Coordinates of C-alpha atoms in Angstrom, one line a residue:
M170 CA 42.4 -43.6 -29.2
T171 CA 41.0 -40.4 -30.8
A172 CA 37.7 -38.9 -30.0
H173 CA 36.5 -39.9 -33.5
Q174 CA 37.5 -43.5 -32.9
G175 CA 35.8 -43.5 -29.5
A176 CA 32.6 -42.2 -31.1
Q177 CA 32.6 -45.1 -33.5
N178 CA 32.4 -47.6 -30.6
F179 CA 28.8 -46.5 -29.9
S180 CA 26.3 -48.8 -31.4
A181 CA 23.3 -47.3 -33.1
D182 CA 21.0 -48.3 -30.3
E183 CA 23.3 -46.7 -27.7
F184 CA 23.6 -43.5 -29.7
E185 CA 19.8 -43.3 -30.0
A186 CA 19.4 -44.0 -26.3
K187 CA 21.9 -41.2 -25.5
L188 CA 20.2 -38.8 -27.8
A189 CA 16.8 -39.6 -26.4
E190 CA 18.1 -39.1 -22.9
T191 CA 19.5 -35.7 -23.8
L192 CA 16.3 -34.6 -25.5
A193 CA 14.3 -35.8 -22.5
A194 CA 16.4 -33.8 -20.1
E195 CA 16.1 -30.7 -22.3
E196 CA 12.3 -31.3 -22.5
R197 CA 12.1 -31.6 -18.7
L198 CA 14.0 -28.3 -18.2
K199 CA 11.7 -26.5 -20.8
G200 CA 8.6 -28.0 -19.2
R201 CA 9.7 -26.8 -15.8
E202 CA 10.4 -23.3 -17.1
D203 CA 7.0 -23.2 -18.9
F204 CA 5.3 -24.4 -15.8
L205 CA 7.0 -21.7 -13.6
K206 CA 6.2 -19.0 -16.2
L207 CA 2.5 -20.0 -16.2
L208 CA 2.5 -20.2 -12.4
S209 CA 4.2 -16.8 -12.0
H210 CA 1.6 -15.3 -14.4
E211 CA -1.3 -16.8 -12.4
I212 CA 0.2 -15.5 -9.2
R213 CA 1.1 -12.1 -10.5
T214 CA -2.1 -11.3 -12.3
P215 CA -4.3 -11.2 -9.1
L216 CA -1.4 -9.8 -7.1
N217 CA -1.0 -6.9 -9.5
G218 CA -4.6 -6.1 -9.0
V219 CA -4.4 -6.3 -5.2
M220 CA -1.3 -4.0 -5.2
G221 CA -2.8 -1.6 -7.7
M222 CA -6.0 -1.2 -5.7
M223 CA -3.9 -0.7 -2.5
S224 CA -2.0 2.0 -4.3
L225 CA -5.3 3.7 -5.2
L226 CA -6.6 3.3 -1.6
S227 CA -3.4 4.9 -0.3
R228 CA -4.3 8.1 -2.2
T229 CA -7.5 8.5 -0.3
D230 CA -8.1 10.1 3.1
L231 CA -6.8 7.6 5.6
S232 CA -6.0 7.7 9.3
A233 CA -2.4 7.1 10.4
E234 CA -3.4 3.6 11.5
Q235 CA -4.9 2.8 8.1
E236 CA -1.9 4.1 6.3
S237 CA 0.3 1.7 8.3
Y238 CA -1.9 -1.2 7.4
I239 CA -1.8 -0.3 3.7
R240 CA 2.0 0.1 3.8
T241 CA 2.5 -3.3 5.4
A242 CA 0.2 -5.0 2.9
R243 CA 2.1 -3.4 0.0
D244 CA 5.4 -4.4 1.4
S245 CA 4.2 -8.0 1.7
G246 CA 3.0 -7.9 -1.9
E247 CA 6.3 -6.5 -3.2
H248 CA 8.1 -9.2 -1.3
L249 CA 6.0 -11.9 -2.9
L250 CA 6.5 -10.4 -6.4
S251 CA 10.3 -10.4 -5.7
M252 CA 10.3 -14.1 -4.8
V253 CA 8.3 -15.0 -7.9
N254 CA 10.7 -13.1 -10.1
D255 CA 13.7 -14.8 -8.5
L256 CA 12.2 -18.2 -9.0
L257 CA 11.4 -17.6 -12.6
D258 CA 14.8 -16.1 -13.3
Y259 CA 16.5 -19.1 -11.8
A260 CA 14.4 -21.5 -13.8
R261 CA 15.3 -19.8 -17.0
I262 CA 19.0 -19.6 -16.3
D263 CA 19.1 -23.2 -15.0
A264 CA 17.5 -24.3 -18.3
G265 CA 20.4 -22.7 -20.1
H266 CA 18.4 -19.7 -21.4
I267 CA 21.2 -17.1 -21.1
E268 CA 21.4 -15.2 -24.3
L269 CA 23.8 -12.3 -24.3
E270 CA 23.0 -9.4 -26.7
T271 CA 25.9 -6.9 -27.1
T272 CA 24.9 -3.3 -27.5
R273 CA 26.4 0.1 -26.6
V274 CA 25.8 0.7 -22.9
D275 CA 25.9 4.2 -21.4
L276 CA 27.3 3.5 -18.0
E277 CA 26.1 6.7 -16.3
S278 CA 22.5 6.0 -17.4
L279 CA 22.9 2.4 -16.2
L280 CA 24.1 3.4 -12.7
Q281 CA 21.6 6.2 -12.4
G282 CA 18.7 3.9 -13.4
V283 CA 19.5 1.2 -10.9
A284 CA 20.2 3.5 -8.0
E285 CA 17.0 5.5 -8.6
L286 CA 14.9 2.4 -8.9
L287 CA 16.2 1.1 -5.6
S288 CA 16.2 4.5 -3.8
P289 CA 12.7 4.2 -2.3
R290 CA 13.7 1.0 -0.5
A291 CA 16.9 2.7 0.8
Y292 CA 15.2 5.9 2.0
S293 CA 12.3 4.0 3.7
G294 CA 15.0 2.3 5.7
G295 CA 16.8 5.5 6.7
I296 CA 20.0 4.8 4.6
E297 CA 21.5 6.2 1.4
I298 CA 22.1 4.6 -2.0
V299 CA 24.7 6.4 -4.2
W300 CA 26.6 5.6 -7.4
S301 CA 30.0 6.5 -8.8
L302 CA 31.6 6.1 -12.2
D303 CA 35.3 6.1 -13.2
P304 CA 35.6 9.6 -14.8
R305 CA 37.6 7.9 -17.6
L306 CA 34.7 5.7 -18.7
E307 CA 31.7 6.5 -20.9
T308 CA 30.4 3.4 -22.6
I309 CA 31.1 -0.3 -23.0
Q310 CA 29.9 -3.0 -25.4
A311 CA 27.9 -5.6 -23.4
D312 CA 24.4 -6.9 -22.6
E313 CA 22.8 -4.0 -20.8
G314 CA 19.8 -6.0 -19.5
R315 CA 22.1 -8.6 -17.9
L316 CA 24.4 -5.9 -16.4
R317 CA 21.3 -4.2 -14.9
Q318 CA 20.1 -7.5 -13.5
I319 CA 23.5 -8.1 -11.9
L320 CA 23.7 -4.7 -10.3
F321 CA 20.0 -4.8 -9.2
N322 CA 20.5 -8.1 -7.5
L323 CA 23.7 -7.2 -5.8
A324 CA 22.5 -3.8 -4.7
G325 CA 19.1 -5.0 -3.6
N326 CA 20.8 -7.7 -1.5
A327 CA 23.0 -5.1 0.1
L328 CA 20.1 -2.9 1.0
K329 CA 18.3 -5.8 2.6
F330 CA 21.1 -6.3 5.2
T331 CA 22.1 -2.7 5.7
T332 CA 20.5 -0.7 8.5
T333 CA 22.8 2.3 8.9
G334 CA 25.1 4.1 6.4
G335 CA 24.2 3.0 2.9
V336 CA 25.1 1.3 -0.3
L337 CA 27.6 2.5 -3.0
I338 CA 27.4 1.1 -6.6
H339 CA 30.5 1.7 -8.6
I340 CA 31.8 1.0 -12.1
G341 CA 35.5 1.3 -12.8
L342 CA 38.4 0.3 -14.9
T343 CA 41.1 -2.0 -13.5
P344 CA 44.9 -1.7 -14.2
E345 CA 44.4 -4.8 -16.4
S346 CA 41.8 -2.9 -18.5
L347 CA 38.9 -5.0 -17.1
I348 CA 35.5 -3.5 -16.4
R349 CA 34.8 -3.7 -12.7
F350 CA 31.3 -3.5 -11.2
S351 CA 31.2 -3.3 -7.4
V352 CA 28.5 -2.9 -4.7
T353 CA 29.8 -1.9 -1.2
D354 CA 27.6 -1.7 1.8
T355 CA 28.0 -0.8 5.5
G356 CA 26.1 -3.8 6.7
P357 CA 27.1 -6.3 9.4
G358 CA 29.6 -8.2 7.2
I359 CA 29.5 -11.9 6.3
P360 CA 31.1 -14.6 8.4
L361 CA 33.9 -16.6 6.8
E362 CA 32.0 -19.9 7.0
A363 CA 29.0 -18.4 5.2
R364 CA 30.9 -16.8 2.2
S365 CA 30.7 -19.9 0.0
R366 CA 27.2 -20.9 1.1
I367 CA 25.5 -17.7 0.0
F368 CA 26.4 -18.4 -3.6
E369 CA 24.6 -21.8 -3.5
E370 CA 21.0 -22.5 -4.4
Y371 CA 18.7 -21.1 -1.6
G372 CA 21.8 -20.0 0.3
Q373 CA 21.6 -17.7 3.3
V374 CA 24.2 -16.3 5.7
D375 CA 22.2 -17.8 8.6
P376 CA 19.5 -20.1 7.1
K377 CA 17.5 -20.4 10.3
R378 CA 17.3 -16.6 10.9
D379 CA 17.6 -14.9 7.5
A380 CA 14.7 -16.5 5.7
A381 CA 12.3 -15.5 8.5
R382 CA 13.8 -12.0 9.1
Y383 CA 14.8 -10.8 5.6
G384 CA 12.7 -13.1 3.4
G385 CA 13.7 -14.1 -0.2
A386 CA 14.4 -17.5 -1.7
G387 CA 18.1 -17.2 -1.5
L388 CA 18.5 -17.3 -5.3
G389 CA 19.7 -13.7 -6.1
L390 CA 23.4 -14.3 -5.7
M391 CA 23.2 -17.7 -7.5
I392 CA 21.6 -15.9 -10.4
V393 CA 24.4 -13.3 -10.4
K394 CA 27.0 -16.1 -10.3
K395 CA 25.5 -17.8 -13.3
L396 CA 25.2 -14.6 -15.3
V397 CA 28.8 -13.6 -14.6
A398 CA 30.0 -17.0 -15.6
A399 CA 28.1 -16.7 -18.9
M400 CA 29.9 -13.4 -19.5
G401 CA 33.3 -15.0 -18.9
G402 CA 33.8 -12.8 -15.8
A403 CA 34.7 -13.4 -12.2
L404 CA 32.6 -12.7 -9.0
T405 CA 34.4 -12.0 -5.8
L406 CA 33.4 -11.1 -2.2
D407 CA 35.4 -9.1 0.3
S408 CA 33.8 -8.7 3.8
E409 CA 34.8 -7.5 7.2
M410 CA 32.6 -8.2 10.2
G411 CA 31.1 -5.0 11.6
I412 CA 32.3 -2.9 8.7
G413 CA 30.5 -4.2 5.6
S414 CA 30.9 -6.1 2.4
T415 CA 31.9 -5.6 -1.2
F416 CA 30.7 -7.8 -4.1
A417 CA 32.7 -7.2 -7.3
V418 CA 32.3 -8.4 -10.9
E419 CA 35.2 -8.2 -13.3
F420 CA 34.9 -8.9 -17.0
R421 CA 36.5 -7.9 -20.3
A422 CA 34.5 -5.7 -22.7
P423 CA 35.3 -3.1 -25.3
Y424 CA 35.0 0.4 -23.9
C425 CA 35.0 4.1 -24.9
L426 CA 36.7 6.8 -22.9
R427 CA 35.0 10.1 -22.0
K428 CA 36.1 13.2 -23.7
A429 CA 37.6 15.9 -21.5
S430 CA 35.3 18.8 -20.9
V431 CA 36.1 22.4 -20.0
C432 CA 34.2 23.7 -16.9
D433 CA 34.6 26.4 -14.3
M434 CA 34.3 24.6 -10.9
P435 CA 35.3 25.5 -7.4
A436 CA 38.3 23.9 -5.7
Q437 CA 36.1 22.8 -2.8
V438 CA 32.5 22.5 -1.6
T439 CA 31.1 21.6 1.8
L440 CA 28.7 18.7 2.4
V441 CA 26.6 19.0 5.6
S442 CA 25.7 15.5 6.5
A443 CA 26.3 12.7 8.9
N444 CA 26.3 10.0 6.2
N445 CA 29.6 8.9 4.9
T446 CA 28.1 7.0 2.0
L447 CA 26.5 10.2 0.7
L448 CA 29.9 11.8 1.1
Q449 CA 31.5 9.1 -1.0
G450 CA 29.0 9.6 -3.8
A451 CA 29.4 13.4 -3.8
K452 CA 33.2 13.0 -3.8
A453 CA 33.1 10.6 -6.7
H454 CA 30.9 12.9 -8.8
L455 CA 32.8 16.1 -8.2
S456 CA 36.4 14.7 -8.3
A457 CA 35.8 14.2 -12.0
Y458 CA 35.9 18.0 -12.3
G459 CA 38.7 18.6 -9.8
T460 CA 36.5 19.7 -6.9
E461 CA 37.1 18.3 -3.4
V462 CA 34.2 17.7 -1.0
H463 CA 34.7 18.7 2.7
L464 CA 32.3 17.1 5.3
S465 CA 30.9 19.3 8.0
D466 CA 28.1 19.3 10.6
T467 CA 27.4 23.0 10.2
T468 CA 26.1 25.1 7.3
Q469 CA 28.5 28.0 8.1
G470 CA 31.5 28.7 5.9
P471 CA 32.7 30.3 2.7
N472 CA 32.2 27.3 0.4
I473 CA 29.2 26.4 -1.6
I474 CA 27.0 24.4 0.8
L475 CA 25.3 21.1 0.0
A476 CA 23.0 20.4 2.9
D477 CA 21.5 16.9 3.4
R478 CA 17.8 17.3 4.4
S479 CA 18.0 14.3 6.7
H480 CA 20.7 16.2 8.7
M481 CA 18.5 19.4 9.0
A482 CA 15.8 20.5 11.4
E483 CA 12.3 19.1 11.1
R484 CA 11.1 22.2 9.1
P485 CA 12.8 24.2 6.3
I486 CA 15.1 26.8 7.7
T487 CA 16.5 30.1 6.4
A488 CA 19.5 29.7 4.1
P489 CA 22.8 30.6 5.9
G490 CA 24.1 32.2 2.7
P491 CA 23.4 32.8 -1.0
R492 CA 25.2 29.7 -2.3
C493 CA 23.3 26.8 -0.5
L494 CA 21.7 23.8 -2.1
I495 CA 19.3 21.4 -0.2
L496 CA 19.6 17.7 -1.0
L497 CA 16.1 16.1 -1.0
T498 CA 14.6 12.6 -1.6
P499 CA 11.9 12.5 -4.3
E500 CA 9.3 12.0 -1.5
Q501 CA 10.4 15.4 0.0
R502 CA 9.6 17.3 -3.2
A503 CA 6.6 19.1 -1.7
E504 CA 9.1 21.1 0.5
I505 CA 10.9 22.7 -2.5
P506 CA 8.9 26.0 -2.5
Q507 CA 9.4 26.4 1.3
W508 CA 13.2 26.0 0.9
R509 CA 13.2 28.5 -2.0
E510 CA 11.1 31.0 0.0
R511 CA 13.8 30.8 2.8
G512 CA 16.6 31.9 0.4
W513 CA 18.1 28.5 -0.7
A514 CA 19.6 28.8 -4.2
G515 CA 18.2 25.5 -5.3
Y516 CA 17.8 21.8 -4.6
L517 CA 19.2 18.5 -5.8
I518 CA 17.3 15.2 -5.7
K519 CA 18.9 12.1 -4.3
P520 CA 20.4 9.8 -5.4
L521 CA 22.7 12.6 -6.8
R522 CA 23.2 12.7 -10.5
R523 CA 26.7 13.7 -11.6
K524 CA 25.5 16.0 -14.4
S525 CA 23.0 17.8 -12.2
L526 CA 25.4 18.2 -9.3
K527 CA 28.1 19.6 -11.6
E528 CA 25.6 22.1 -13.3
Q529 CA 24.3 23.4 -10.0
V530 CA 27.7 23.8 -8.4
E531 CA 29.1 25.4 -11.5
A532 CA 26.2 27.8 -11.7
L533 CA 26.7 28.9 -8.1
H534 CA 30.4 29.2 -8.6
S535 CA 29.9 31.6 -11.5
Q536 CA 28.3 34.1 -9.1
N537 CA 25.4 34.5 -11.6
P538 CA 22.2 34.7 -9.5
N539 CA 20.0 34.0 -12.5
R540 CA 21.8 30.7 -13.1
A541 CA 21.9 29.9 -9.5
T542 CA 18.2 30.2 -8.8
T543 CA 16.9 28.9 -12.1
R544 CA 17.0 25.1 -12.5
P545 CA 19.6 24.3 -15.1
A546 CA 18.7 22.3 -18.2
N547 CA 19.1 18.9 -16.5
D548 CA 16.7 15.9 -16.3
D549 CA 16.0 16.0 -12.6
D550 CA 12.5 17.2 -13.3
E551 CA 10.8 13.9 -13.8
R552 CA 11.8 12.8 -10.3
I553 CA 10.0 15.8 -8.7
T554 CA 7.1 16.0 -11.0
G555 CA 3.8 16.1 -9.2
T556 CA 0.3 15.8 -10.6
D557 CA 0.1 19.6 -11.0
E558 CA 3.3 19.8 -13.1
V559 CA 2.0 17.6 -16.0
K560 CA -0.9 19.2 -17.7
I561 CA -3.2 17.3 -20.0
S562 CA -4.6 19.7 -22.7
G563 CA -7.8 18.2 -24.1
E564 CA -8.8 14.7 -23.3
P565 CA -6.4 12.1 -24.9
H566 CA -8.5 9.2 -26.3
V567 CA -7.1 5.9 -25.0
L568 CA -7.9 2.4 -26.1
L569 CA -7.2 -0.1 -23.3
V570 CA -6.8 -3.7 -24.4
E571 CA -7.0 -5.8 -21.2
D572 CA -8.9 -9.0 -20.5
N573 CA -8.5 -9.2 -16.7
P574 CA -11.4 -7.1 -15.2
V575 CA -9.5 -6.1 -12.1
N576 CA -6.4 -4.9 -13.9
A577 CA -8.7 -3.2 -16.5
L578 CA -10.5 -1.3 -13.8
L579 CA -7.3 -0.2 -12.2
A580 CA -5.8 1.0 -15.5
K581 CA -9.0 2.8 -16.4
I582 CA -9.2 4.6 -13.1
L583 CA -5.6 5.8 -13.3
L584 CA -6.0 6.9 -16.9
Q585 CA -9.3 8.8 -16.2
R586 CA -7.6 10.6 -13.3
E587 CA -5.0 11.8 -15.8
G588 CA -7.9 13.4 -17.9
C589 CA -8.1 10.6 -20.5
L590 CA -11.2 9.3 -22.3
V591 CA -10.9 5.5 -22.0
E592 CA -12.5 2.8 -24.1
R593 CA -11.8 -0.9 -23.2
V594 CA -11.8 -4.0 -25.3
C595 CA -11.0 -7.5 -24.0
S596 CA -9.1 -9.2 -26.8
G597 CA -6.6 -8.7 -29.6
E598 CA -9.3 -9.4 -32.2
D599 CA -11.4 -6.6 -30.8
A600 CA -8.5 -4.2 -30.9
I601 CA -7.8 -5.1 -34.6
A602 CA -11.4 -4.5 -35.4
I603 CA -11.9 -1.2 -33.7
L604 CA -8.6 0.6 -34.6
P605 CA -9.3 1.0 -38.4
E606 CA -12.7 2.5 -37.6
R607 CA -11.9 4.9 -34.7
N608 CA -9.2 7.4 -33.9
F609 CA -7.2 6.9 -30.7
D610 CA -4.3 8.9 -29.3
I611 CA -2.6 5.9 -27.7
V612 CA -3.2 2.2 -27.1
F613 CA -2.3 0.3 -23.9
M614 CA -2.1 -3.3 -24.9
D615 CA -1.9 -6.3 -22.5
L616 CA 0.5 -9.0 -23.8
G617 CA -1.2 -12.1 -22.3
L618 CA -4.5 -11.8 -24.1
P619 CA -6.7 -14.8 -25.0
G620 CA -6.7 -15.7 -28.7
I621 CA -4.5 -13.3 -30.5
D622 CA -2.0 -12.0 -27.9
G623 CA -0.7 -8.5 -27.6
L624 CA 2.3 -9.1 -29.9
G625 CA 0.2 -10.7 -32.6
A626 CA -2.4 -8.0 -32.4
T627 CA 0.2 -5.3 -32.7
R628 CA 1.8 -6.9 -35.8
Q629 CA -1.6 -7.0 -37.5
I630 CA -2.3 -3.4 -36.6
R631 CA 1.0 -2.3 -38.0
A632 CA 0.4 -4.4 -41.1
M633 CA -2.7 -2.2 -41.7
N634 CA -0.5 0.9 -41.6
I635 CA -2.0 2.2 -38.4
T636 CA 0.6 4.3 -36.6
T637 CA -1.1 5.0 -33.3
P638 CA 1.4 4.6 -30.4
V639 CA 1.1 1.2 -28.7
V640 CA 2.4 0.7 -25.2
A641 CA 2.7 -2.9 -23.8
L642 CA 1.2 -3.8 -20.4
T643 CA 2.8 -6.8 -18.8
A644 CA 4.1 -8.3 -15.6
N645 CA 7.2 -9.6 -17.4
A646 CA 10.0 -7.1 -17.2
Y647 CA 12.7 -9.1 -19.0
D648 CA 14.8 -7.4 -21.7
E649 CA 13.9 -10.1 -24.2
D650 CA 10.2 -9.3 -23.6
R651 CA 11.0 -5.6 -24.2
R652 CA 12.8 -6.5 -27.4
A653 CA 9.9 -8.7 -28.6
C654 CA 7.5 -5.8 -28.0
L655 CA 9.6 -3.4 -30.1
Q656 CA 10.1 -5.9 -32.8
A657 CA 6.3 -6.4 -33.0
G658 CA 5.9 -2.7 -33.6
M659 CA 5.1 -1.5 -30.1
N660 CA 6.5 1.9 -29.0
D661 CA 7.1 1.3 -25.3
F662 CA 6.7 -0.9 -22.3
L663 CA 4.9 -0.5 -19.0
T664 CA 5.2 -3.1 -16.3
K665 CA 2.4 -4.1 -13.9
P666 CA 1.4 -3.2 -11.2
I667 CA 1.1 0.2 -13.0
E668 CA 2.7 3.1 -11.2
I669 CA 1.1 6.5 -11.7
N670 CA 4.4 8.3 -12.5
A671 CA 5.4 5.7 -15.1
L672 CA 1.9 5.9 -16.6
R673 CA 2.0 9.7 -16.7
Q674 CA 5.4 9.6 -18.4
M675 CA 4.0 7.4 -21.1
L676 CA 1.2 9.9 -21.7
V677 CA 3.7 12.8 -21.8
T678 CA 6.0 10.9 -24.2
W679 CA 3.5 9.4 -26.7
T680 CA 0.4 11.5 -26.8
P681 CA 0.3 14.9 -28.7
R682 CA -2.1 16.4 -26.2
T683 CA 0.1 16.4 -23.2
A684 CA 2.6 19.1 -22.3
Q685 CA 5.2 19.6 -19.6
T686 CA 5.0 23.0 -17.8

């Protein structure tokens, strides 16, 4: 009997019953997703206010004991936000809302972004996070948002269980021409009996211990598994007790190879560090240019020296030679003038960027002191930018469109501290009314406004031929939300709770009265 003949055996009543059952199931899934989205918004809105105010409080004069209390409170808030995000992600994916949008993905930028976003968590735990990219690869055609989510979940999970060493994020090309993403940690390893359980809903290696000790809903790996399946890929795990684990994703995607470049690099450099993960990252970056990395515990020797700050004395020391670079975390940026005063040729910010590392080493190898002591034209600067390195000339006039009074107060204080004149309205209708009458340099627009929401308000503003930059303010950090903002005519996207460096970067990018010195 053919499928067509079998379908004819259904009566009209049976067909309608089946259809109604299917529609009801879809409606239940959508209802659950809508409920969780509403619930997450109701949780995140006050939580963003709490975390933002704690961030402001941390910038005041506090005792060591008070700083400890604030840090613990912020960690708890970030943990709660992470759980809410996981639950919402899972609900959306479980409802079948996995839409893959293929675009050109720059792999170096992708790796760099994920590693740098997770680096504060790594450095606060005393470990390293590094990335490496197959020197043959440059770009692939895939869904960048989903790839970022996969790497972020895998690397974030690895950081959670790693207390020494570090985490290496790698993208490579297999002999079968498959794209391979991998995250390797130096954690405790995963017992054989737990390796299937951790990919299940709410799965933990040790359910009794891990939920209490590490937190989380146990959904991160389940989300990765579903995303990888939607991409037609395979997710694997290789783990050895006491050594660590590697989670790998392999999938097929069109890719472009990197063009060979001509450079003048040394045969070898010396890394002074006790961390093997940092060594792996440096090796991966420099091997692309034919340079070997030798690990040492001393700063003496003829090679160019890359000295890990965590391996050095408590205070900056005199450079042992003219070709020495100090490796710092972003939090150690205040030390840069002291290292320079003591004869160090320069610095590099961790996680190391391949382009920056290559430029600094090449400059030192050239024996040109002007190139060695002047920062090359790289993009490390935004990771070390302090308040005094971004100058606001004049007073940018800002329209803040935010209905929540706590979040509005937080945003207004942060903007005023950056030298801005701030006017606040509480609705999309008010924004639509005031913008044709007044001149503003930039608009910060909440998406979840009552009445006309942020997207609708922006569409009407653009329809009036008003070109003032509009930056979205939202707790939702999904790529589809970002795309919706850009399609509505917004210029950029800022997630809550607002971080001062991200806000400052928006002002630098979109207002004509800011300048980088």
